[in-house]
Coordinates of C-alpha atoms and ligand atoms in Angstrom, one line a residue:
X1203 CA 92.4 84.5 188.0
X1204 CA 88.5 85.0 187.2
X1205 CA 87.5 85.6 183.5
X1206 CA 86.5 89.3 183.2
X1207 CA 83.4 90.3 181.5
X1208 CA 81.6 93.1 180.7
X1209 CA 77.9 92.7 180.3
X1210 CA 75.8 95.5 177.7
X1211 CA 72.1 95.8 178.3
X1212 CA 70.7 96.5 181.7
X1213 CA 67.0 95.3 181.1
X1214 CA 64.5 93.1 182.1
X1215 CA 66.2 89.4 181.1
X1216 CA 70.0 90.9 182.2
X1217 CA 69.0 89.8 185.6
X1218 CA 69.0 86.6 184.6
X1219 CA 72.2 86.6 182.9
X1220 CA 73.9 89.0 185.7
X1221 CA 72.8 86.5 188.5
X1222 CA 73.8 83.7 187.0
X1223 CA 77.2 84.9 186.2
X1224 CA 77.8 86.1 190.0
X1225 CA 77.2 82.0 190.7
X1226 CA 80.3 80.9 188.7
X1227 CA 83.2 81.4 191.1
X1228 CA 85.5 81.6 187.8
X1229 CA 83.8 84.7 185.9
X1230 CA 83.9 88.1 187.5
X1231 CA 81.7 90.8 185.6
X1232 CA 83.9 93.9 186.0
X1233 CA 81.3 96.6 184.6
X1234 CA 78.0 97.2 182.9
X1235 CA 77.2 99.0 180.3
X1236 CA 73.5 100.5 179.2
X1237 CA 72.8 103.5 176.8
X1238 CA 70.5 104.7 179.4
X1239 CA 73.4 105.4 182.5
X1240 CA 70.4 105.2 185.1
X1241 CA 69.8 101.4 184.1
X1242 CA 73.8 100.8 183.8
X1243 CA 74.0 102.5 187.4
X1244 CA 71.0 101.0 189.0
X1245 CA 72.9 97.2 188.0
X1246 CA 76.4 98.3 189.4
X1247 CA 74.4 99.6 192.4
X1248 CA 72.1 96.0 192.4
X1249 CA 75.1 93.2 191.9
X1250 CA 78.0 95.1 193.3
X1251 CA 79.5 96.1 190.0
X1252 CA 82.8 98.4 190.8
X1253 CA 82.1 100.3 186.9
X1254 CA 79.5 101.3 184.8
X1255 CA 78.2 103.4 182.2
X1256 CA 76.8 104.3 178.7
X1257 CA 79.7 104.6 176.2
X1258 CA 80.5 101.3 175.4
X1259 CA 83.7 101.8 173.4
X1260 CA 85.2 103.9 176.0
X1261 CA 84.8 101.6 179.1
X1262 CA 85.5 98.0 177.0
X1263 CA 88.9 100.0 175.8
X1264 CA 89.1 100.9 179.7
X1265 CA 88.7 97.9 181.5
X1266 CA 89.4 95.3 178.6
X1267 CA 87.3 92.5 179.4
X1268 CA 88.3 88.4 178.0
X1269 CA 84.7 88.3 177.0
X1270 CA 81.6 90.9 176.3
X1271 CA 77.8 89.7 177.4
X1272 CA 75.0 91.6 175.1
X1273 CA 71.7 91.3 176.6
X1274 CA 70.4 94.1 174.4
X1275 CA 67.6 93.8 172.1
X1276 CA 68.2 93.0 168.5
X1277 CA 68.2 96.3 166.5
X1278 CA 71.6 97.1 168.2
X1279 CA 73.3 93.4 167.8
X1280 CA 75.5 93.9 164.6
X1281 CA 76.7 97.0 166.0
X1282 CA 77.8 95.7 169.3
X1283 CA 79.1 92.2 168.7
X1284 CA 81.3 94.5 165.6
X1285 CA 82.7 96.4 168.4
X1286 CA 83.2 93.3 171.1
X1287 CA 85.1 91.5 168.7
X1288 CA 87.4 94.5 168.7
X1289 CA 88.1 94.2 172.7
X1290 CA 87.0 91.0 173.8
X1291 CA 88.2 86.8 173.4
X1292 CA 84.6 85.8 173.4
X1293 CA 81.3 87.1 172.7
X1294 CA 77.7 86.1 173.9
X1295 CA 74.6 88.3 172.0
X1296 CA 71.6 87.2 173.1
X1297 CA 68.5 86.3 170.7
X1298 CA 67.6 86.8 168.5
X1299 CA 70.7 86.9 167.0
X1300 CA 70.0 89.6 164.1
X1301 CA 67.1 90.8 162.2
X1302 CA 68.7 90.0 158.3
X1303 CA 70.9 87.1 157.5
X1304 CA 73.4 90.0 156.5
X1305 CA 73.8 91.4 159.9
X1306 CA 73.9 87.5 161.2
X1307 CA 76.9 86.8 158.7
X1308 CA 78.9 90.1 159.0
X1309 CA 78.8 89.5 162.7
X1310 CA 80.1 85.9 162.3
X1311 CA 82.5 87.4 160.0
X1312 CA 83.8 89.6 162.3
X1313 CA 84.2 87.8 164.9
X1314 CA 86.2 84.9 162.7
X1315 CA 88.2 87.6 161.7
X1316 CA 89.6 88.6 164.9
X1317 CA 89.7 85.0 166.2
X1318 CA 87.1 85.6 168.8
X1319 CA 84.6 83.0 169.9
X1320 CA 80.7 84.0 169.3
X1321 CA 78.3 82.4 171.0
X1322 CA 74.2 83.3 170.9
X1323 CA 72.6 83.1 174.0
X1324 CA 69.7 80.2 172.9
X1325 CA 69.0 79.1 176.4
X1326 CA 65.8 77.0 175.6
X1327 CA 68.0 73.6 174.6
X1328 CA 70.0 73.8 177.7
X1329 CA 66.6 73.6 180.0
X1330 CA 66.9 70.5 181.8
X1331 CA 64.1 68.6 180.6
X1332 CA 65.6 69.1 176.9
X1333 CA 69.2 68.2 177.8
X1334 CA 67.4 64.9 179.8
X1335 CA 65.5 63.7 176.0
X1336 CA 68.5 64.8 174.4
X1337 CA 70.9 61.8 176.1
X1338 CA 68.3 59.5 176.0
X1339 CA 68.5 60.4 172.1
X1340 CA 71.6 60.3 171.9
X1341 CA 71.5 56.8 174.2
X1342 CA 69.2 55.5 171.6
X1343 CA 66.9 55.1 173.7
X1344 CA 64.5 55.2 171.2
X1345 CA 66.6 53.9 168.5
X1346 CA 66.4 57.1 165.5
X1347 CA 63.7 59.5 165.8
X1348 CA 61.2 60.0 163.3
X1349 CA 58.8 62.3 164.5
X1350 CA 59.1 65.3 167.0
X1351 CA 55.9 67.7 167.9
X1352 CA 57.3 70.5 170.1
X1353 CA 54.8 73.0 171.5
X1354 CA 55.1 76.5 173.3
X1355 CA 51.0 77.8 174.0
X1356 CA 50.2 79.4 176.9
X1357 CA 48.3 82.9 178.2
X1358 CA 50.7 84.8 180.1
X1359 CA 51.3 87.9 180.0
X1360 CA 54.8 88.4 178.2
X1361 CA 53.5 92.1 177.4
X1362 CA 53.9 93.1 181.3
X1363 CA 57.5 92.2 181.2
X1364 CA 58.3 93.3 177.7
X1365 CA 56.3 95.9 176.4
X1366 CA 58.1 96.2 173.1
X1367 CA 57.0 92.3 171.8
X1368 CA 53.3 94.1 171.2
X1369 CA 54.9 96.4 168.5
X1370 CA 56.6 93.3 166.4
X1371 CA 55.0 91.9 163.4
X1372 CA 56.4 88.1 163.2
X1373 CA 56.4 88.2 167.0
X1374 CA 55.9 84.6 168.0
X1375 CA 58.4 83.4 165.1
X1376 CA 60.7 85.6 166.2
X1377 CA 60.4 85.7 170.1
X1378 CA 60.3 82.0 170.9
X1379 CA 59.8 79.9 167.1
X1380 CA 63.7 80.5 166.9
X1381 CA 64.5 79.1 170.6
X1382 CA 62.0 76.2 169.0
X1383 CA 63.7 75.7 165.8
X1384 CA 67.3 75.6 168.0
X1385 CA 65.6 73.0 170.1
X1386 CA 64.6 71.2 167.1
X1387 CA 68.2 70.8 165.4
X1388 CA 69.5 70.1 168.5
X1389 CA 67.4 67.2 168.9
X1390 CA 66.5 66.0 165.3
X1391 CA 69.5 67.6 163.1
X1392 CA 68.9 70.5 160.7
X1393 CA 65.8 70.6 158.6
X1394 CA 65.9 70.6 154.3
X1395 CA 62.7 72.3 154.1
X1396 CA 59.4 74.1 155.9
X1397 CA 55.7 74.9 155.4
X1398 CA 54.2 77.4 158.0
X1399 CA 50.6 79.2 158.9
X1400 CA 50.5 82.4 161.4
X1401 CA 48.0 83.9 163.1
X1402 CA 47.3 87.0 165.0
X1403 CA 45.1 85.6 167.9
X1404 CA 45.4 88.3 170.3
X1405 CA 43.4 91.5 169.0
X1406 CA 45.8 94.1 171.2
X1407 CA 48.9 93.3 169.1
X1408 CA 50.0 94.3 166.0
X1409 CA 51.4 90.9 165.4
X1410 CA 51.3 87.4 164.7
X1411 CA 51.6 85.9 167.9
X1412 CA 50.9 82.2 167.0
X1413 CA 52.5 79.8 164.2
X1414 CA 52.4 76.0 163.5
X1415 CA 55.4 75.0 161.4
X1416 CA 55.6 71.8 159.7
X1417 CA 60.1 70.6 159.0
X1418 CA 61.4 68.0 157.3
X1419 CA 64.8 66.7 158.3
X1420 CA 67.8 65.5 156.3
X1421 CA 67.1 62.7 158.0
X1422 CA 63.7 62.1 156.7
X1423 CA 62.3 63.1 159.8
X1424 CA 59.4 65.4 160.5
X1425 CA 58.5 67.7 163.5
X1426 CA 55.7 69.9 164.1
X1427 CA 56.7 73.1 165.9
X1428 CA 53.5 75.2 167.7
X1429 CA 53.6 78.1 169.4
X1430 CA 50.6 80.9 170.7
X1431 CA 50.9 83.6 173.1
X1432 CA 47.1 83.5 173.2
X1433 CA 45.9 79.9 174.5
X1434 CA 43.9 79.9 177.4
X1435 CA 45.2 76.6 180.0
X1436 CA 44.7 76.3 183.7
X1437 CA 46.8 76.0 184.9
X1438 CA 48.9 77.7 182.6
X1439 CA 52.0 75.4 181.2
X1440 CA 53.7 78.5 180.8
X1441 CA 57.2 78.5 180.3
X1442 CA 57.5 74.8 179.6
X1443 CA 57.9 73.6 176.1
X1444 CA 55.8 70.2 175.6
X1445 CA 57.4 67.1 173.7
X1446 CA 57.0 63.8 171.9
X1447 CA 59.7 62.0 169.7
X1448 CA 58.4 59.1 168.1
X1449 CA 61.9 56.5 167.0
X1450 CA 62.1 53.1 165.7
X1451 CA 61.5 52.1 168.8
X1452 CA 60.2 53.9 171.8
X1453 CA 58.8 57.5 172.2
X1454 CA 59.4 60.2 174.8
X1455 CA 57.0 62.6 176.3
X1456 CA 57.8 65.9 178.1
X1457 CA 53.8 66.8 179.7
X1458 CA 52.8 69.5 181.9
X1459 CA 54.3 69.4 185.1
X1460 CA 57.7 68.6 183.8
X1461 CA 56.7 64.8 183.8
X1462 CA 59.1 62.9 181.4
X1463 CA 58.0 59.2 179.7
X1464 CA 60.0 57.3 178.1
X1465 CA 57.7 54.2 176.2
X1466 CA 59.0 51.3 175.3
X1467 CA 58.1 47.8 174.2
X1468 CA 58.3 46.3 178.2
X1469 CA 56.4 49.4 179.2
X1470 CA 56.6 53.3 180.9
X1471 CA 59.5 54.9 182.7
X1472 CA 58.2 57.9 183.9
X1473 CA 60.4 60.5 185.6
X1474 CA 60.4 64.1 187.5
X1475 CA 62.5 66.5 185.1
X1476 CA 61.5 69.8 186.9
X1477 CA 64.6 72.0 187.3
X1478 CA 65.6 73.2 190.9
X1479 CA 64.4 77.1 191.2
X1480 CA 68.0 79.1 192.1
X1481 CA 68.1 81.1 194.8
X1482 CA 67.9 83.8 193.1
X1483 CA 65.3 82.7 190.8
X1484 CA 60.8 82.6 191.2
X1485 CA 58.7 80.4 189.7
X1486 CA 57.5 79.8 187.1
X1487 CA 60.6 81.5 185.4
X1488 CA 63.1 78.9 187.5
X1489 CA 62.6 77.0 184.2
X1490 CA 64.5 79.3 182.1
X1491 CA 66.7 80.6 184.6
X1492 CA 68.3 77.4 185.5
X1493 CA 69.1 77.1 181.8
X1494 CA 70.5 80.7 181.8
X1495 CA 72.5 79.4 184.6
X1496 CA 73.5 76.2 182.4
X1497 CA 74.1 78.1 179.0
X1498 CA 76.6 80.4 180.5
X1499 CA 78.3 77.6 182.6
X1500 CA 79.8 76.4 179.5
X1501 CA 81.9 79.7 179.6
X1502 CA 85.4 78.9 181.9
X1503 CA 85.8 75.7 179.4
X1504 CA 85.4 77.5 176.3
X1505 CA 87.8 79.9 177.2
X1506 CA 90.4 77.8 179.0
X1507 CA 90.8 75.9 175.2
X1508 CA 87.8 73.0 176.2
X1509 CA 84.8 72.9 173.6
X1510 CA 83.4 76.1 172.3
X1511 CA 79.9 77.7 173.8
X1512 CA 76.9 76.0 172.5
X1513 CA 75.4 77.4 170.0
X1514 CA 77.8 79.6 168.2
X1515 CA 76.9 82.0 166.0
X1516 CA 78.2 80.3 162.9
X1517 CA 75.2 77.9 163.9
X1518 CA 72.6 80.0 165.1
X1519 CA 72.8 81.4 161.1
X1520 CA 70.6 78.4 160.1
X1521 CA 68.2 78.5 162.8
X1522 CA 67.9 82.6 162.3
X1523 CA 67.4 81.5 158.2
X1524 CA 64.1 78.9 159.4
X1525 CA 62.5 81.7 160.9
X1526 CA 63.1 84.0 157.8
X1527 CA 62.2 81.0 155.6
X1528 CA 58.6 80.5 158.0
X1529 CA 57.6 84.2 157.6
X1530 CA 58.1 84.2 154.0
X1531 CA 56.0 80.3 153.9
X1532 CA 53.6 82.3 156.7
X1533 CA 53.4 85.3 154.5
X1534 CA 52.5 83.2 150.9
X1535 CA 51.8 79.7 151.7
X1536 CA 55.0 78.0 150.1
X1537 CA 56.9 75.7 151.1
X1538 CA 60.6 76.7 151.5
X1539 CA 63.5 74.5 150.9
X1540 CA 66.2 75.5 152.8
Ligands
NAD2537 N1 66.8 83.9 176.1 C1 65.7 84.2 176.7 O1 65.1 83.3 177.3 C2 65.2 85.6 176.7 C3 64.1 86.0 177.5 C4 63.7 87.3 177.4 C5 64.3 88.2 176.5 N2 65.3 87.8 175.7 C6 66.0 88.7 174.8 O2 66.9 89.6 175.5 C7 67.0 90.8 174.8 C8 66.7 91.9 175.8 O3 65.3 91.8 176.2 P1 64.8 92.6 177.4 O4 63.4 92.2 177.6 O5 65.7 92.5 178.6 O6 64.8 94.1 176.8 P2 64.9 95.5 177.6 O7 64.4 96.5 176.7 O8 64.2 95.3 179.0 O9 66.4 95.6 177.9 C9 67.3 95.9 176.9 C10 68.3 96.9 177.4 O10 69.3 97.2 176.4 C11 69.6 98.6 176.4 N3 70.2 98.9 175.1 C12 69.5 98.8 173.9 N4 70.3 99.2 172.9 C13 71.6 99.5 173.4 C14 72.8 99.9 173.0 N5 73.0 100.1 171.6 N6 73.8 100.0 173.8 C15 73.6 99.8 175.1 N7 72.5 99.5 175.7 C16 71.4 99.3 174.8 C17 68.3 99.2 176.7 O11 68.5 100.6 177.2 C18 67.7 98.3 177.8 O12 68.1 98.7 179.1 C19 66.0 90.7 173.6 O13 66.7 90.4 172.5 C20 65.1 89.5 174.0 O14 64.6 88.8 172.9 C21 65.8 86.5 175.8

């Protein structure tokens, strides 16, 4: 028996997810949901969905799903996951995860209450070449890691795609520095405190679209986290985050070109990490759809009693608190212990 799912949110990125579920033979997404019906109908109509529509409550009472998929953008997350948790075994809310840490918690909440699993969707760790550095950490193949720059800068147009990031004011914090401070506790554990500078490069948005974040780790560790929608590259690295982790005893690099190096004392091992496109995927975005495609493979385990879905929401609350911490060290130069 397949896992039925209801997915909310027929936009641009639900592709992604709706693609990648039809590729897991035990997951069968029974209906879709948008509040505009022509979006909800033009996906049923698109992947073969028997149901769709707009009232949410109706149709997750109707076809009670095991697990809800919201793909909507943030203003609407509390409100959905609230009701999910009412019909549903697991929920999946994509990023970011809420715009207050209230929302975050009363959703977490909510969920625990009802024993439902929540998961947020935070892709960006499970691309390949992250998961690759992350066993090699975890290997020690560097013995323990000390230093970590991590850096997203690029030119492309994200505005053709999504429209709506021009309007937000802490837009590159926001949009991609929490995928980057996921990847960061992932790979270096949680951070005890952060400095942060923004900038509005790009004159025709209203927001900042860069930052450069400086963490330090429980560990004693530091990382540097960058980010700009607004660097000019040919070609254009865009959507690969770059990488160096300095340890005790080796470093790895992630370049351009999906190139990993691994340094040690007898020399380089250097490797291909470049994900395979899927078939239903294009380049260059067959970097973050195979990791759509990963992220949601962990589902049939989770809800067959194997390990939860990576990251859950209970987690996710520390990442979505660095970003509120780097506005706030953005907005008046502190530096805020977390
Ligand atoms: N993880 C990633 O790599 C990644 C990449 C791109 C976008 N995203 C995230 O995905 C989310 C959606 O982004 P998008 O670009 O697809 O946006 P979009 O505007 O194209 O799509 C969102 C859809 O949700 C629908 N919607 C909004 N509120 C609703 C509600 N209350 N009930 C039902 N439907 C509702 C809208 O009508 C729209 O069709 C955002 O939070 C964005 O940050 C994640």
């Amino acid at each position: 028996m397949a896992y039925r799912g209801v997915l909310i949110g027929c936009g641009f990125f639900a592709r992604n997810h709706m693609a990648a579920w039809a590729d897991i033979a035990d997951v069968d997404i029974v209906a879709v949901i948008d509040r505009d019906p022509a979006r909800a109908e033009a996906y049923a109509r698109d992947f073969g969905i028997p149901r769709w529509g707009s009232d949410a409550e109706a149709l997750l009472a109707e076809v009670r799903p095991v697990f809800v998929d919201i793909a909507t953008t943030v203003a609407s997350h509390r409100a959905l996951v609230e009701l999910a948790a009412r019909h549903a075994r697991l929920v999946i809310c994509q990023k970011p995860f809420a715009e207050t840490l209230e929302d975050a918690t009363a959703m977490v909440a909510a969920c625990a209450a009802q024993g439902v699993q929540l998961a947020v969707h935070e892709n960006f760790r499970w691309q390949r070449p992250i998961r690759e550095v992350k066993a090699l950490l975890d290997q020690g193949a560097i013995g323990t890691p000390r230093w970590l720059r991590l850096s997203f800068r690029h030119g492309y147009d994200i505005y053709a795609n999504q429209p709506y990031l021009a309007e937000v004011r802490d837009l590159a914090l926001t949009d991609i520095g929490l995928h980057l401070f996921d990847m960061v506790r992932h790979l270096m554990g949680d951070a005890v405190r952060l400095s942060c500078e923004v900038q509005r490069r790009n004159p025709q948005v209203a927001g900042f679209d860069a930052f450069h974040a400086v963490l330090r780790h429980g560990s004693g560790a530091v990382s540097s986290v960058e980010c700009s929608f607004h660097s000019q590259r040919s070609p254009d690295p865009f959507p690969q985050s770059l990488l160096v982790v300095e340890g005790d005893s080796g470093t790895i690099e992630v370049t351009e070109g999906f190139r990993l190096r691994l340094h040690r004392p007898g020399g380089v091992e250097e490797r291909d990490v470049e994900p395979p496109c899927p078939v239903w995927g294009a380049r260059p975005w067959h970097l973050i759809q195979e990791s759509v495609a990963a992220f949601q493979a962990q589902l049939p385990a989770a809800l067959s009693g194997g390990a939860e879905m990576e990251p859950s929401g209970a987690h996710n609350l520390q990442t979505l608190a660095m970003v509120i911490a780097a506005i706030r060290a953005g907005d008046t130069g502190e530096t805020v212990t977390l």
